[in-house]
Amino acid sequence: QVQLVESGGGLVQAGGSLRLSCAASGTISSITVMAWYRQIPGKQRELVAAITTGGRLNYTDSVKGRFTISRDNAKTTVSLQMNSLKPEDTAVYYCYAKRPDYYRGSITTWGQGTQVTVSS
């Protein structure tokens, strides 16, 4: 199993920066993708940024050039550096991990979420 614990959320003014971190534990060697999603009340959870074990990166258009996802060499922590924050970035941010499973194809794990609030 994999467990994910996020940290780093908070309140920041527009134009400011925050760094989110997600510590992974358990069967981390099997993880193939780690990502950050966000969700606003009443809306679907959306992908913000993802990184694969091969280092491939993917960002949603609205954060390109402002957010950077990274993973440490030990692959135990994935971070999201968020710069030039906008009020529309306000959401609960969730860490995500995916690993293959022989029977189910893949297994996904979610963190508990961390609130990011950007004031105008």
PDB file of C-alpha atoms in Angstrom:
ATOM      1  CA  GLN A   1       0.000   0.000   0.000  1.00  0.00           C
ATOM      2  CA  VAL A   2       0.916   3.649  -0.414  1.00  0.00           C
ATOM      3  CA  GLN A   3       0.157   6.476   1.983  1.00  0.00           C
ATOM      4  CA  LEU A   4       0.324  10.155   1.045  1.00  0.00           C
ATOM      5  CA  VAL A   5       0.521  13.121   3.405  1.00  0.00           C
ATOM      6  CA  GLU A   6       0.333  16.669   2.069  1.00  0.00           C
ATOM      7  CA  SER A   7       1.625  19.839   3.676  1.00  0.00           C
ATOM      8  CA  GLY A   8       2.223  23.454   2.773  1.00  0.00           C
ATOM      9  CA  GLY A   9      -1.196  24.874   2.088  1.00  0.00           C
ATOM     10  CA  GLY A  10      -2.343  28.194   3.479  1.00  0.00           C
ATOM     11  CA  LEU A  11      -3.475  31.716   2.769  1.00  0.00           C
ATOM     12  CA  VAL A  12      -1.525  33.963   0.433  1.00  0.00           C
ATOM     13  CA  GLN A  13      -2.163  37.208  -1.403  1.00  0.00           C
ATOM     14  CA  ALA A  14      -2.514  37.269  -5.161  1.00  0.00           C
ATOM     15  CA  GLY A  15       0.890  37.290  -6.801  1.00  0.00           C
ATOM     16  CA  GLY A  16       2.448  35.370  -3.939  1.00  0.00           C
ATOM     17  CA  SER A  17       3.925  31.895  -3.779  1.00  0.00           C
ATOM     18  CA  LEU A  18       3.324  28.658  -1.926  1.00  0.00           C
ATOM     19  CA  ARG A  19       5.045  25.294  -2.000  1.00  0.00           C
ATOM     20  CA  LEU A  20       3.081  22.116  -1.443  1.00  0.00           C
ATOM     21  CA  SER A  21       4.782  18.888  -0.471  1.00  0.00           C
ATOM     22  CA  CYS A  22       3.521  15.320  -0.481  1.00  0.00           C
ATOM     23  CA  ALA A  23       5.363  12.643   1.455  1.00  0.00           C
ATOM     24  CA  ALA A  24       4.819   9.115   0.188  1.00  0.00           C
ATOM     25  CA  SER A  25       5.366   5.981   2.235  1.00  0.00           C
ATOM     26  CA  GLY A  26       4.734   2.276   1.783  1.00  0.00           C
ATOM     27  CA  THR A  27       5.234   0.539  -1.551  1.00  0.00           C
ATOM     28  CA  ILE A  28       6.657   3.642  -3.196  1.00  0.00           C
ATOM     29  CA  SER A  29       8.975   1.789  -5.564  1.00  0.00           C
ATOM     30  CA  SER A  30       5.994   0.691  -7.626  1.00  0.00           C
ATOM     31  CA  ILE A  31       4.575   4.185  -8.143  1.00  0.00           C
ATOM     32  CA  THR A  32       4.573   5.198 -11.811  1.00  0.00           C
ATOM     33  CA  VAL A  33       2.810   8.564 -11.654  1.00  0.00           C
ATOM     34  CA  MET A  34       2.512  11.221  -8.982  1.00  0.00           C
ATOM     35  CA  ALA A  35       0.392  14.288  -9.415  1.00  0.00           C
ATOM     36  CA  TRP A  36      -1.439  17.183  -7.846  1.00  0.00           C
ATOM     37  CA  TYR A  37      -5.156  17.694  -8.359  1.00  0.00           C
ATOM     38  CA  ARG A  38      -7.386  20.444  -7.032  1.00  0.00           C
ATOM     39  CA  GLN A  39     -11.054  20.763  -6.311  1.00  0.00           C
ATOM     40  CA  ILE A  40     -13.411  23.671  -5.752  1.00  0.00           C
ATOM     41  CA  PRO A  41     -16.679  22.959  -3.920  1.00  0.00           C
ATOM     42  CA  GLY A  42     -19.335  21.922  -6.395  1.00  0.00           C
ATOM     43  CA  LYS A  43     -16.870  21.217  -9.175  1.00  0.00           C
ATOM     44  CA  GLN A  44     -15.017  18.151 -10.380  1.00  0.00           C
ATOM     45  CA  ARG A  45     -11.498  17.482  -9.219  1.00  0.00           C
ATOM     46  CA  GLU A  46      -9.059  18.588 -11.924  1.00  0.00           C
ATOM     47  CA  LEU A  47      -5.485  17.668 -12.704  1.00  0.00           C
ATOM     48  CA  VAL A  48      -3.009  20.454 -11.965  1.00  0.00           C
ATOM     49  CA  ALA A  49       0.336  18.793 -12.675  1.00  0.00           C
ATOM     50  CA  ALA A  50       1.769  15.297 -13.008  1.00  0.00           C
ATOM     51  CA  ILE A  51       5.193  13.679 -13.140  1.00  0.00           C
ATOM     52  CA  THR A  52       6.048  10.137 -14.210  1.00  0.00           C
ATOM     53  CA  THR A  53       8.904   7.951 -13.051  1.00  0.00           C
ATOM     54  CA  GLY A  54      10.567   8.721 -16.366  1.00  0.00           C
ATOM     55  CA  GLY A  55      10.413  12.425 -15.605  1.00  0.00           C
ATOM     56  CA  ARG A  56       7.643  13.279 -18.057  1.00  0.00           C
ATOM     57  CA  LEU A  57       5.725  16.378 -16.927  1.00  0.00           C
ATOM     58  CA  ASN A  58       2.187  17.462 -17.618  1.00  0.00           C
ATOM     59  CA  TYR A  59       0.480  20.699 -16.574  1.00  0.00           C
ATOM     60  CA  THR A  60      -3.009  22.006 -17.021  1.00  0.00           C
ATOM     61  CA  ASP A  61      -2.972  25.084 -19.250  1.00  0.00           C
ATOM     62  CA  SER A  62      -4.025  27.514 -16.538  1.00  0.00           C
ATOM     63  CA  VAL A  63      -0.897  26.888 -14.442  1.00  0.00           C
ATOM     64  CA  LYS A  64       1.753  26.567 -17.146  1.00  0.00           C
ATOM     65  CA  GLY A  65       4.616  28.949 -16.501  1.00  0.00           C
ATOM     66  CA  ARG A  66       3.525  29.513 -12.905  1.00  0.00           C
ATOM     67  CA  PHE A  67       3.583  26.084 -11.235  1.00  0.00           C
ATOM     68  CA  THR A  68       6.399  23.546 -11.176  1.00  0.00           C
ATOM     69  CA  ILE A  69       6.085  19.922 -10.104  1.00  0.00           C
ATOM     70  CA  SER A  70       9.155  18.047  -8.946  1.00  0.00           C
ATOM     71  CA  ARG A  71      10.090  14.800  -7.252  1.00  0.00           C
ATOM     72  CA  ASP A  72      13.118  14.061  -5.094  1.00  0.00           C
ATOM     73  CA  ASN A  73      15.690  11.460  -6.142  1.00  0.00           C
ATOM     74  CA  ALA A  74      14.470   8.998  -3.542  1.00  0.00           C
ATOM     75  CA  LYS A  75      10.988   9.417  -5.029  1.00  0.00           C
ATOM     76  CA  THR A  76       9.502   9.799  -1.578  1.00  0.00           C
ATOM     77  CA  THR A  77       8.354  13.397  -1.930  1.00  0.00           C
ATOM     78  CA  VAL A  78       6.621  15.266  -4.715  1.00  0.00           C
ATOM     79  CA  SER A  79       6.380  19.036  -4.521  1.00  0.00           C
ATOM     80  CA  LEU A  80       4.384  21.708  -6.272  1.00  0.00           C
ATOM     81  CA  GLN A  81       5.930  25.160  -6.383  1.00  0.00           C
ATOM     82  CA  MET A  82       3.189  27.665  -7.069  1.00  0.00           C
ATOM     83  CA  ASN A  83       4.180  31.186  -8.110  1.00  0.00           C
ATOM     84  CA  SER A  84       2.162  34.181  -9.269  1.00  0.00           C
ATOM     85  CA  LEU A  85      -0.874  32.778  -7.536  1.00  0.00           C
ATOM     86  CA  LYS A  86      -4.301  33.997  -8.567  1.00  0.00           C
ATOM     87  CA  PRO A  87      -7.603  33.971  -6.659  1.00  0.00           C
ATOM     88  CA  GLU A  88      -8.853  31.340  -9.113  1.00  0.00           C
ATOM     89  CA  ASP A  89      -6.153  28.985  -7.820  1.00  0.00           C
ATOM     90  CA  THR A  90      -8.062  28.783  -4.546  1.00  0.00           C
ATOM     91  CA  ALA A  91      -9.001  25.151  -3.956  1.00  0.00           C
ATOM     92  CA  VAL A  92      -8.256  22.056  -1.945  1.00  0.00           C
ATOM     93  CA  TYR A  93      -5.156  20.466  -3.430  1.00  0.00           C
ATOM     94  CA  TYR A  94      -4.779  16.680  -3.376  1.00  0.00           C
ATOM     95  CA  CYS A  95      -1.708  14.558  -3.877  1.00  0.00           C
ATOM     96  CA  TYR A  96      -2.188  11.503  -6.108  1.00  0.00           C
ATOM     97  CA  ALA A  97      -0.167   8.396  -6.827  1.00  0.00           C
ATOM     98  CA  LYS A  98      -0.742   5.579  -9.280  1.00  0.00           C
ATOM     99  CA  ARG A  99       0.907   2.190  -9.381  1.00  0.00           C
ATOM    100  CA  PRO A 100       0.263  -0.897 -11.504  1.00  0.00           C
ATOM    101  CA  ASP A 101      -1.700  -3.827 -10.165  1.00  0.00           C
ATOM    102  CA  TYR A 102      -1.713  -7.270 -11.722  1.00  0.00           C
ATOM    103  CA  TYR A 103      -5.409  -7.841 -11.102  1.00  0.00           C
ATOM    104  CA  ARG A 104      -6.915  -4.350 -11.378  1.00  0.00           C
ATOM    105  CA  GLY A 105      -4.601  -2.746 -13.887  1.00  0.00           C
ATOM    106  CA  SER A 106      -3.725   0.104 -11.587  1.00  0.00           C
ATOM    107  CA  ILE A 107      -4.340   1.390  -8.077  1.00  0.00           C
ATOM    108  CA  THR A 108      -4.659   5.051  -7.206  1.00  0.00           C
ATOM    109  CA  THR A 109      -4.049   6.652  -3.831  1.00  0.00           C
ATOM    110  CA  TRP A 110      -5.123  10.102  -2.661  1.00  0.00           C
ATOM    111  CA  GLY A 111      -3.861  12.290   0.108  1.00  0.00           C
ATOM    112  CA  GLN A 112      -6.185  13.993   2.551  1.00  0.00           C
ATOM    113  CA  GLY A 113      -6.000  17.370   0.816  1.00  0.00           C
ATOM    114  CA  THR A 114      -4.614  20.755   1.795  1.00  0.00           C
ATOM    115  CA  GLN A 115      -6.404  24.074   1.437  1.00  0.00           C
ATOM    116  CA  VAL A 116      -4.884  26.829  -0.665  1.00  0.00           C
ATOM    117  CA  THR A 117      -6.573  30.226  -0.468  1.00  0.00           C
ATOM    118  CA  VAL A 118      -5.453  33.158  -2.595  1.00  0.00           C
ATOM    119  CA  SER A 119      -6.865  36.528  -1.623  1.00  0.00           C
ATOM    120  CA  SER A 120      -7.298  39.338  -4.117  1.00  0.00           C
TER     121      SER A 120
END
